[in-house]
XYZ file of C-alpha atoms in Angstrom:
682
model
C 4.379 -14.230 30.417
C 1.094 -12.490 29.686
C -1.896 -14.731 29.783
C -4.207 -12.244 27.858
C -3.443 -9.105 25.632
C -5.660 -6.740 23.810
C -4.685 -5.550 20.466
C -5.584 -2.000 19.899
C -5.307 -2.067 16.098
C -7.021 -3.537 13.127
C -6.362 -5.168 9.797
C -3.331 -7.423 8.793
C -1.187 -6.138 11.856
C -3.919 -7.219 14.436
C -3.950 -10.666 12.664
C -0.302 -10.877 12.603
C 0.155 -10.207 16.435
C -2.900 -12.677 17.090
C -0.815 -15.417 15.077
C 2.046 -15.038 17.269
C 0.324 -14.727 20.574
C -1.982 -17.958 19.708
C 1.386 -19.781 19.383
C 2.431 -18.834 22.545
C -0.735 -19.793 24.219
C -1.739 -16.059 24.979
C -5.338 -15.031 24.781
C -6.069 -12.327 22.342
C -8.734 -9.329 22.696
C -9.775 -7.422 19.579
C -11.389 -4.138 19.422
C -13.443 -2.961 16.394
C -15.452 0.012 14.968
C -18.904 -0.079 13.557
C -17.563 -0.275 10.297
C -15.248 -3.194 11.258
C -18.095 -5.470 13.050
C -17.536 -8.157 10.563
C -13.764 -7.742 9.874
C -11.078 -10.452 9.819
C -9.026 -9.463 12.661
C -12.260 -9.730 14.934
C -12.706 -13.345 13.855
C -9.146 -13.981 14.390
C -9.130 -13.037 18.082
C -10.598 -14.906 20.936
C -12.414 -11.871 22.297
C -13.722 -8.607 20.968
C -14.960 -5.380 22.155
C -16.980 -2.698 20.163
C -15.306 0.694 20.707
C -17.460 3.143 19.071
C -19.906 4.446 16.408
C -17.872 7.333 15.640
C -15.757 7.942 12.196
C -14.041 4.472 11.871
C -10.429 5.665 12.347
C -11.496 7.966 15.118
C -12.561 4.605 17.272
C -9.124 3.329 17.161
C -7.804 6.633 18.528
C -10.116 6.792 21.480
C -7.769 5.970 24.164
C -10.222 5.755 26.936
C -12.419 3.240 25.199
C -9.719 0.901 24.635
C -8.337 1.314 27.987
C -11.800 0.402 29.255
C -12.192 -2.555 27.101
C -8.733 -3.745 28.313
C -10.060 -3.548 31.690
C -13.244 -5.312 31.176
C -11.514 -8.155 29.543
C -8.825 -8.738 31.870
C -5.957 -8.145 29.500
C -2.628 -7.515 31.286
C -0.904 -5.842 28.521
C -2.086 -3.622 25.186
C 0.015 -4.207 21.887
C -0.896 -1.051 19.718
C 0.477 -2.568 16.378
C 1.500 0.424 14.015
C -0.380 3.522 13.311
C -3.246 4.737 15.348
C -2.025 4.997 18.985
C 1.294 3.190 18.701
C 3.622 6.367 19.069
C 1.322 8.313 21.291
C 3.323 8.675 24.612
C -0.209 9.875 26.319
C -1.707 6.454 25.715
C 1.443 4.544 26.631
C 1.130 6.587 30.156
C -2.619 5.818 30.209
C -1.592 2.181 30.085
C 0.615 2.562 33.039
C -1.713 4.358 35.178
C -4.330 1.451 34.918
C -1.739 -1.158 35.440
C -1.758 -2.398 32.008
C 1.742 -3.194 30.277
C 2.221 -1.391 27.089
C 3.996 -3.363 24.328
C 6.200 -0.747 23.183
C 8.903 1.911 24.332
C 8.892 4.233 27.246
C 6.515 7.258 26.963
C 9.819 9.590 27.020
C 11.472 7.927 24.136
C 8.507 8.033 22.180
C 8.496 11.851 22.976
C 11.941 12.179 22.062
C 11.495 10.691 18.532
C 7.970 11.804 17.868
C 9.074 15.156 16.894
C 11.308 14.929 13.975
C 13.075 18.278 15.035
C 13.846 17.541 18.306
C 15.059 13.818 17.234
C 17.404 15.275 14.834
C 18.957 17.515 17.589
C 19.202 14.311 20.026
C 20.899 12.271 17.046
C 23.511 15.211 16.280
C 24.445 15.306 20.192
C 24.795 11.644 20.292
C 27.143 11.560 17.186
C 24.762 10.008 14.843
C 24.967 11.651 11.118
C 22.046 14.003 10.363
C 20.620 15.056 7.029
C 21.043 18.795 6.279
C 18.129 20.949 6.516
C 16.267 23.393 8.843
C 14.655 21.900 11.948
C 12.471 24.913 13.178
C 14.289 24.685 16.507
C 10.667 24.557 18.222
C 10.359 28.304 17.656
C 6.886 29.425 16.785
C 8.132 32.567 14.849
C 10.391 30.051 12.916
C 7.126 28.192 11.633
C 5.676 31.095 10.106
C 5.603 30.922 6.145
C 7.644 33.622 5.635
C 10.240 32.363 8.020
C 10.188 28.972 6.267
C 10.230 30.329 2.830
C 13.784 32.282 3.844
C 15.000 28.975 5.305
C 14.159 27.124 2.217
C 15.749 29.378 0.097
C 18.751 29.203 2.406
C 18.905 25.519 2.286
C 18.438 25.291 -1.514
C 16.282 23.356 -3.852
C 15.045 20.587 -4.207
C 14.073 19.987 -0.949
C 11.397 18.154 1.323
C 8.745 19.631 3.511
C 8.124 16.999 6.180
C 5.527 17.339 9.198
C 7.425 17.288 12.417
C 4.971 14.603 13.668
C 4.444 12.655 10.387
C 5.187 9.205 9.060
C 3.988 6.919 6.337
C 4.527 9.271 3.566
C 1.729 11.518 5.069
C 2.675 15.046 5.405
C 5.596 15.305 3.181
C 5.899 17.338 -0.238
C 8.877 17.499 -2.745
C 9.558 21.023 -3.765
C 11.630 21.480 -6.807
C 11.631 25.331 -7.149
C 11.220 28.312 -4.866
C 7.703 29.525 -6.439
C 6.193 26.091 -5.710
C 7.087 26.457 -1.989
C 4.055 28.332 -0.407
C 1.324 26.115 -1.927
C 3.195 23.076 -0.979
C 3.817 24.120 2.854
C 0.090 24.971 2.965
C -0.874 21.451 1.766
C 1.578 19.650 4.196
C 0.528 21.708 7.081
C -3.320 20.671 6.016
C -2.293 16.938 6.064
C 0.009 17.260 9.067
C -3.154 18.924 11.036
C -5.475 16.230 9.885
C -3.225 13.011 10.281
C -1.135 14.029 13.665
C -3.217 17.136 15.055
C 0.201 19.052 14.562
C 0.878 21.317 11.664
C 4.691 21.982 12.350
C 7.062 21.242 9.636
C 10.683 20.749 8.957
C 12.891 21.243 5.792
C 15.329 18.497 4.634
C 17.761 18.833 1.662
C 16.546 16.469 -0.954
C 19.158 13.831 -2.015
C 17.968 12.606 -5.600
C 19.987 9.438 -5.823
C 19.710 8.566 -2.295
C 18.809 5.198 -0.820
C 16.329 4.667 1.939
C 18.042 2.001 4.345
C 16.835 1.192 7.721
C 18.197 -0.680 10.674
C 15.946 -2.646 13.080
C 16.791 -2.305 16.832
C 15.719 -3.979 19.879
C 16.231 -3.313 23.524
C 15.106 -4.941 26.829
C 14.388 -3.530 30.384
C 17.977 -4.952 31.605
C 20.192 -2.687 29.467
C 20.585 -4.753 26.426
C 20.394 -3.145 22.971
C 21.264 -4.903 19.646
C 20.261 -4.567 15.925
C 19.081 -7.343 13.519
C 20.601 -5.929 10.366
C 19.349 -3.785 7.769
C 16.514 -3.288 5.217
C 16.459 -1.279 1.966
C 13.197 0.530 1.376
C 13.962 2.695 -1.448
C 11.431 1.560 -3.627
C 8.466 4.242 -2.913
C 5.560 6.134 -4.512
C 4.374 9.197 -2.756
C 7.414 8.800 -0.234
C 5.834 5.627 1.103
C 7.644 2.250 0.750
C 5.913 -0.413 -1.540
C 8.753 -2.920 -1.938
C 11.212 -3.627 0.956
C 14.193 -6.362 1.129
C 16.548 -7.457 3.634
C 19.716 -7.281 3.618
C 20.234 -4.221 1.749
C 22.115 -4.923 -1.536
C 25.550 -3.760 -1.715
C 26.078 -3.070 1.729
C 29.166 -4.615 2.910
C 30.182 -5.833 6.342
C 32.082 -2.871 7.375
C 29.221 -0.295 6.377
C 26.657 -2.824 8.100
C 28.482 -2.682 11.209
C 28.901 1.103 11.275
C 25.332 1.586 10.524
C 24.046 -0.786 12.979
C 26.142 0.737 15.624
C 25.171 4.179 14.835
C 21.273 2.731 15.083
C 22.301 1.209 18.541
C 23.689 4.313 19.710
C 20.429 6.137 18.586
C 18.449 3.795 20.745
C 20.669 4.067 23.658
C 20.563 7.646 23.556
C 16.914 7.837 24.537
C 16.776 5.148 27.020
C 14.992 2.749 24.520
C 13.092 -0.577 25.132
C 11.200 -2.755 22.777
C 11.305 -2.772 18.848
C 12.305 0.264 16.890
C 13.620 1.137 13.546
C 16.371 3.751 12.804
C 16.064 5.182 9.294
C 18.910 6.395 7.353
C 19.601 7.989 3.909
C 22.440 6.414 2.190
C 24.124 8.614 -0.772
C 25.963 7.535 -3.687
C 29.162 7.879 -1.800
C 27.817 5.507 1.020
C 27.457 8.201 3.508
C 24.634 7.846 5.650
C 22.302 10.280 7.447
C 19.755 9.937 10.171
C 16.278 10.727 9.136
C 13.978 9.535 11.863
C 13.305 6.799 14.534
C 10.100 4.814 14.469
C 9.160 3.827 17.704
C 7.090 0.755 17.148
C 7.130 -2.152 14.952
C 7.174 -1.559 11.267
C 5.131 -2.644 8.289
C 8.249 -4.420 6.879
C 9.457 -6.344 9.777
C 8.650 -9.775 8.062
C 11.681 -9.483 5.922
C 13.958 -9.267 8.768
C 12.064 -12.223 10.513
C 12.928 -14.319 7.420
C 16.586 -13.615 7.219
C 17.039 -14.035 10.744
C 14.655 -16.872 11.862
C 13.430 -14.729 14.759
C 9.773 -13.557 15.465
C 9.874 -9.990 16.539
C 6.371 -10.050 17.718
C 7.249 -12.845 20.292
C 10.271 -10.573 21.013
C 8.119 -7.518 21.842
C 5.964 -9.793 24.055
C 8.896 -11.269 25.831
C 10.454 -7.591 26.387
C 7.442 -6.025 27.650
C 6.827 -9.019 30.127
C 10.235 -7.832 31.361
C 12.207 -10.752 30.134
C 15.826 -10.416 28.817
C 16.195 -10.492 24.830
C 16.504 -13.937 23.507
C 19.986 -13.808 22.244
C 22.866 -11.609 21.822
C 24.454 -9.713 18.883
C 27.039 -12.205 18.314
C 24.278 -14.968 17.926
C 22.412 -13.436 14.781
C 23.087 -14.377 11.327
C 21.972 -13.411 8.044
C 20.470 -16.467 5.923
C 19.401 -15.800 2.521
C 17.514 -12.709 1.245
C 14.051 -11.755 1.579
C 11.613 -9.425 -0.073
C 8.121 -7.865 0.619
C 5.593 -6.217 -1.743
C 2.714 -3.866 -0.402
C -0.520 -4.851 -2.130
C -2.758 -1.428 -2.026
C -6.108 -0.608 -3.093
C -5.204 2.145 -5.320
C -4.934 3.152 -8.882
C -1.403 3.736 -9.996
C -2.505 5.076 -13.275
C -4.558 7.855 -11.429
C -1.552 9.131 -9.491
C -1.883 6.215 -6.901
C -5.349 7.373 -5.713
C -6.888 5.095 -3.221
C -9.823 2.720 -4.322
C -12.857 1.825 -2.407
C -15.685 -1.150 -2.881
C -16.401 -4.513 -2.599
C -13.162 -7.004 -2.607
C -15.395 -9.209 -5.130
C -12.480 -11.509 -5.969
C -9.504 -11.873 -3.498
C -7.277 -14.969 -4.439
C -3.941 -15.496 -2.734
C -0.644 -17.249 -4.237
C 0.292 -20.574 -2.653
C 1.831 -20.093 0.386
C 4.646 -22.576 0.829
C 7.573 -23.690 3.419
C 11.094 -25.208 2.754
C 11.643 -28.594 3.743
C 13.359 -27.282 6.882
C 9.813 -25.790 7.822
C 10.999 -21.968 6.928
C 8.463 -19.768 5.126
C 9.593 -19.004 1.835
C 6.169 -17.433 0.533
C 3.775 -15.740 3.048
C 1.112 -13.519 2.985
C -0.149 -10.982 5.816
C -3.378 -9.864 5.360
C -6.419 -8.350 7.152
C -9.111 -8.860 4.530
C -11.146 -11.555 2.852
C -13.039 -12.003 -0.127
C -16.449 -10.091 0.066
C -14.990 -7.421 2.585
C -16.072 -3.755 2.085
C -13.025 -1.606 1.331
C -13.527 1.674 2.860
C -11.675 5.150 2.149
C -11.366 5.809 5.884
C -8.326 3.483 6.384
C -4.997 2.939 4.936
C -5.540 1.231 1.653
C -2.796 -1.479 2.176
C -4.832 -4.978 1.636
C -1.877 -7.511 2.265
C 1.716 -7.806 2.410
C 3.415 -10.540 0.101
C 6.627 -11.809 1.624
C 9.095 -14.264 -0.079
C 12.608 -15.746 1.050
C 15.254 -17.089 -1.344
C 18.946 -18.425 -0.814
C 20.059 -15.165 -2.561
C 18.598 -12.069 -4.077
C 17.804 -13.404 -7.598
C 15.941 -16.293 -6.294
C 14.094 -14.228 -3.642
C 13.406 -11.862 -6.650
C 11.893 -14.592 -8.925
C 9.866 -15.937 -6.484
C 8.209 -12.650 -5.607
C 7.477 -11.972 -9.202
C 5.879 -15.346 -9.590
C 3.743 -15.038 -6.639
C 2.692 -11.547 -7.637
C 1.573 -13.177 -10.953
C -0.767 -15.603 -8.868
C -2.322 -13.006 -6.754
C -5.832 -12.191 -8.058
C -7.908 -9.319 -6.948
C -11.028 -7.686 -8.469
C -13.494 -4.941 -7.538
C -11.130 -2.459 -6.231
C -8.189 -1.038 -8.346
C -4.829 -2.348 -7.195
C -1.070 -1.837 -7.598
C -0.307 -5.511 -8.532
C 0.358 -4.589 -12.270
C 3.087 -2.166 -11.044
C 4.616 -4.295 -8.366
C 4.909 -7.257 -11.099
C 6.390 -4.698 -13.912
C 8.971 -3.296 -11.014
C 10.223 -6.674 -10.184
C 11.196 -7.374 -13.703
C 12.691 -3.988 -14.214
C 16.475 -3.912 -15.259
C 17.184 -1.311 -12.260
C 15.424 -3.448 -9.959
C 17.286 -6.735 -11.187
C 20.710 -4.981 -11.188
C 20.105 -3.736 -8.554
C 20.379 0.120 -9.175
C 17.996 1.293 -6.392
C 17.196 4.783 -4.951
C 13.924 6.573 -3.955
C 13.585 7.884 -7.410
C 13.553 4.407 -9.231
C 9.691 4.754 -10.057
C 9.773 8.214 -11.578
C 13.136 7.384 -13.339
C 11.510 4.313 -14.938
C 7.901 5.886 -15.355
C 7.841 5.503 -19.172
C 8.303 1.840 -18.970
C 6.503 0.951 -15.791
C 3.253 3.109 -17.101
C 3.681 2.007 -20.766
C 0.587 -0.054 -21.586
C -2.246 2.276 -21.209
C -3.374 2.074 -24.640
C -5.116 -0.431 -26.593
C -5.382 -4.191 -25.002
C -3.292 -6.652 -26.794
C -5.129 -9.040 -28.993
C -4.772 -12.209 -26.516
C -6.834 -10.211 -23.905
C -9.566 -9.800 -26.590
C -9.428 -13.284 -27.651
C -9.539 -14.559 -24.025
C -12.609 -12.274 -23.165
C -14.497 -13.400 -26.418
C -13.935 -17.036 -25.641
C -15.139 -16.547 -22.174
C -17.976 -14.521 -23.274
C -19.288 -16.788 -26.086
C -18.992 -19.983 -23.804
C -20.762 -18.260 -20.752
C -23.659 -17.553 -23.163
C -23.486 -20.941 -24.705
C -23.597 -22.531 -21.172
C -26.714 -20.470 -20.148
C -28.560 -21.171 -23.172
C -28.047 -25.243 -22.520
C -28.320 -25.009 -19.069
C -32.016 -25.777 -19.057
C -31.276 -29.405 -20.854
C -27.643 -30.048 -19.337
C -27.510 -33.070 -16.937
C -25.893 -31.998 -13.588
C -22.266 -33.521 -13.240
C -21.821 -34.161 -17.052
C -18.476 -34.545 -17.715
C -18.954 -32.957 -21.223
C -20.380 -29.620 -19.924
C -18.578 -26.556 -21.147
C -17.921 -25.743 -17.533
C -16.236 -28.893 -16.686
C -12.441 -28.988 -15.833
C -10.753 -30.209 -18.794
C -13.279 -29.435 -21.381
C -11.799 -26.861 -23.982
C -14.106 -23.921 -24.679
C -13.371 -23.578 -28.424
C -15.056 -21.661 -30.616
C -16.503 -24.328 -32.994
C -20.192 -22.971 -32.559
C -22.465 -23.465 -35.411
C -22.756 -19.724 -36.049
C -20.582 -16.544 -36.416
C -19.650 -14.608 -33.286
C -19.074 -11.201 -32.567
C -18.345 -9.538 -29.260
C -17.536 -5.903 -28.123
C -15.476 -4.614 -25.219
C -14.256 -1.452 -23.845
C -11.390 -0.773 -21.787
C -12.368 -0.196 -17.969
C -12.034 3.373 -18.314
C -14.188 3.440 -21.426
C -11.633 5.572 -23.731
C -12.259 3.212 -26.664
C -14.552 -0.041 -27.994
C -12.997 -3.071 -29.665
C -15.080 -5.296 -31.729
C -13.775 -9.103 -32.118
C -15.489 -11.407 -34.775
C -15.041 -15.155 -34.942
C -15.943 -17.466 -37.805
C -16.591 -21.031 -37.342
C -13.515 -21.338 -34.622
C -10.981 -18.992 -36.183
C -10.375 -15.575 -35.300
C -10.681 -12.642 -37.834
C -8.715 -9.248 -37.247
C -6.696 -10.733 -34.163
C -2.994 -11.571 -33.534
C -1.648 -9.429 -36.594
C -4.159 -10.640 -39.001
C -3.753 -14.314 -38.773
C -6.487 -16.718 -38.474
C -5.608 -18.751 -35.519
C -7.321 -21.772 -33.740
C -7.875 -20.863 -30.092
C -9.225 -22.538 -26.956
C -9.779 -21.694 -23.404
C -9.612 -24.627 -20.863
C -10.673 -24.749 -17.278
C -7.856 -25.911 -14.927
C -8.515 -28.783 -12.514
C -7.831 -26.317 -9.506
C -10.820 -24.195 -10.701
C -10.823 -20.604 -9.043
C -11.101 -18.750 -12.283
C -7.926 -20.453 -13.754
C -7.520 -21.635 -17.426
C -5.439 -22.567 -20.270
C -5.329 -20.129 -23.155
C -4.266 -22.072 -26.265
C -3.389 -20.002 -29.303
C -1.903 -21.813 -32.112
C 1.037 -23.825 -30.841
C 1.347 -21.611 -27.789
C -0.321 -22.459 -24.310
C -0.411 -20.127 -21.555
C -2.043 -19.765 -17.771
C -4.573 -17.118 -17.333
C -7.130 -16.144 -14.595
C -10.499 -14.578 -15.683
C -12.974 -13.184 -13.331
C -16.206 -11.595 -14.018
C -17.544 -9.014 -11.771
C -20.622 -7.256 -12.881
C -20.266 -6.631 -16.435
C -16.459 -6.426 -16.432
C -13.823 -9.384 -17.097
C -10.653 -9.131 -15.141
C -8.022 -10.869 -17.127
C -4.607 -11.987 -15.716
C -2.245 -13.177 -18.270
C 1.425 -13.858 -16.860
C 1.000 -11.539 -14.072
C -0.244 -8.536 -16.193
C -3.913 -7.698 -15.524
C -6.454 -5.951 -17.866
C -9.899 -5.337 -17.501
C -12.287 -5.336 -20.303
C -15.959 -4.069 -19.878
C -18.569 -6.102 -21.765
C -20.470 -3.646 -24.168
C -24.225 -4.027 -24.696
C -24.395 -4.554 -28.391
C -28.009 -3.012 -28.270
C -26.735 0.217 -26.793
C -23.104 0.125 -27.960
C -22.288 3.556 -26.382
C -20.050 3.958 -23.309
C -21.888 5.219 -20.421
C -18.822 7.483 -19.393
C -18.818 9.192 -22.657
C -19.073 13.025 -22.766
C -18.125 13.754 -19.129
C -15.774 16.559 -18.274
C -12.433 15.223 -17.955
C -11.035 15.719 -14.517
C -14.319 17.282 -12.953
C -15.776 14.121 -11.137
C -14.326 12.674 -7.913
C -11.379 10.371 -8.954
C -11.792 8.596 -5.224
C -14.339 8.363 -2.395
C -13.539 10.970 0.173
C -14.416 14.181 1.756
C -14.327 17.662 0.281
C -11.961 19.641 2.533
C -11.315 22.812 0.374
C -13.681 24.710 -1.903
C -11.549 27.236 -3.545
C -14.115 28.660 -6.024
C -17.828 30.210 -6.226
C -20.304 30.136 -8.569
C -19.981 31.998 -11.980
C -16.189 32.608 -10.900
C -13.938 32.514 -14.056
C -10.796 30.380 -13.706
C -7.800 29.542 -15.881
C -6.531 26.053 -16.889
C -4.693 24.578 -13.829
C -6.439 26.415 -11.191
C -7.044 24.654 -7.984
C -11.066 24.153 -7.904
C -11.585 21.854 -4.994
C -9.301 19.327 -2.493
C -10.354 16.159 -1.627
C -9.091 14.086 1.097
C -9.215 10.030 1.553
C -7.176 7.691 3.757
C -5.396 10.790 5.136
C -3.760 11.901 1.585
C -5.160 15.046 -0.337
C -5.818 15.326 -4.015
C -6.544 18.583 -5.747
C -9.008 18.877 -8.510
C -7.791 21.317 -11.181
C -9.471 23.062 -14.027
C -8.740 21.121 -17.484
C -9.297 24.303 -19.351
C -10.277 27.830 -18.989
C -13.950 28.507 -18.015
C -16.700 29.776 -16.023
C -17.790 27.554 -12.962
C -21.679 27.083 -13.554
C -22.553 24.521 -10.799
C -20.903 23.466 -7.552
C -22.483 20.309 -6.109
C -20.575 19.896 -2.918
C -19.468 22.038 0.011
C -16.731 21.883 2.304
C -16.970 18.829 4.926
C -19.498 16.643 2.512
C -18.685 13.096 1.616
C -18.382 12.102 -2.055
C -18.482 8.900 -4.067
C -15.939 7.737 -6.873
C -17.145 9.295 -10.265
C -19.723 11.748 -8.765
C -19.684 15.206 -10.652
C -18.076 17.648 -8.525
C -18.831 20.819 -10.455
C -19.568 21.943 -13.974
C -17.360 24.232 -15.817
C -18.309 25.926 -18.882
C -15.307 26.655 -21.318
C -14.505 30.067 -22.359
C -12.160 31.345 -24.817
C -10.422 33.714 -22.493
C -10.973 33.544 -18.746
C -9.854 36.074 -16.083
C -8.741 35.245 -12.721
């Protein structure tokens, strides 16, 4: 076994690899960019090497510097994690040329599966079912826009345009009708060139009710190949997974064995070694089709670990060191059910655009083990409270993984753990994840890749006024914060009757009337709350109800909210002028309005003409004084390898442009001004 390995990655996967290596007595070496000098993965490893002041993501793609760091540190092997260089055959070859073990598959296997068009041809020859579509066949003429449009028309709509070198939902567009094909193709080519330095695409027939089911495979250097069962990854946004589970619901033993055998055949056909995932589409008639093979460890590998009791990172290290697989297929069993939720810094209410900023609050749910020592609630994360979340990396903050004796117990544990996860400072998908785990289709389960879109009305139903309880909690918090500040000068340190002491209710029994005003975080409207001698007025269906907010003994922003006869747990965190309230797993942010001013600072801005996220301007489609129609594409922004088009909200004339192609913008910055016109010409 290796004595020292270098981890050529960052974030949660670097911390995850280091955890197993430490348990095995292996010294770990981290690499970091200038932006990651104080990152968690750097502190998590035994040694660390600086690899560049260039753009942060580019630093982790600089193979020569990573190889040099491995040689200087004396590392015998490099683990690439996922993303970055993990599926780069040239990097695997560079490791071999420098007598460094690459903890991954052989370069030829990476090449075989790295191009989706070639992969589908190989799988078809190996007898693995392949999804219908157009693969381009490596013909340059076949990649021209007109040829692809003709192929798309022949294939039929709806269809997916997918980057040949793509993955992780990047470089992929769903096209519903022929007129939308050209614009979608151009966007996929841009994204693919930026993310993978390869703009080639393939076309795949879209199966609207299909499930995304994948099989974990493993092979060693001694000719042994097996599978560790399947995972369902159907819950997706932007064609990227956000909830995964194992085993896949509704898969019987016969289908499980058939899919597992096909996955093993796929790995065997390319002489595979190490950890890999064969991804299938499963239709309503239980027919499955090969989509792609990921030649690396997957983000969702923990759910497989939980149901099999195996450490897949340890398996990777053993195989790379030349040791045989630790068990045979007949030795593997499924025990219980596991689910994983990906926590992203993104705004689901704003088309899932990534969010950046300081992680002002980052409180994890309790992580627990069963009496037998098995994990049943685990968080894999690469960030800490106070970290700066930047737009140059993937926006995933953490993975929340739970285990249960059956699917329903796992679902309940996931929902409960999500309710105790508190983050403030950046937008997150926590509310969406919590809502998803309580959705009838998820409970049933009636899973497919369109589940979120199919239930959009339910999942995004609460964009209006905040419920009265949130306004009441916000008022209680603000009034007692003010009272505490006013009496701080005369308070005795450690006074058990201080309004800040655990167990002391923050009741509104002040000797004066109280009025507080709040606005929703986006500033659409303001809400005024008036209290009279401990009783609320205008809240809770007009009732005059006694309320109290009591700090809990465990602190950390946790309280008990008493409203009449009902008591509920609640978390409240104040960041700048905004209160972040988590009541029963549903979070709302309320901005405290300055009574002296009362005006919303964002009022009057042109909707849609400010940057919805921090990022880079990659296209400017208009010029000054140009007239445009409503819906016209004005600019294109890119952040975290995803594009977002700024469209005209009305007919108008462009009077000012504040940025050029290549400029960096901050969230909320005005991009241009558009003077409304009654009738605009192209």
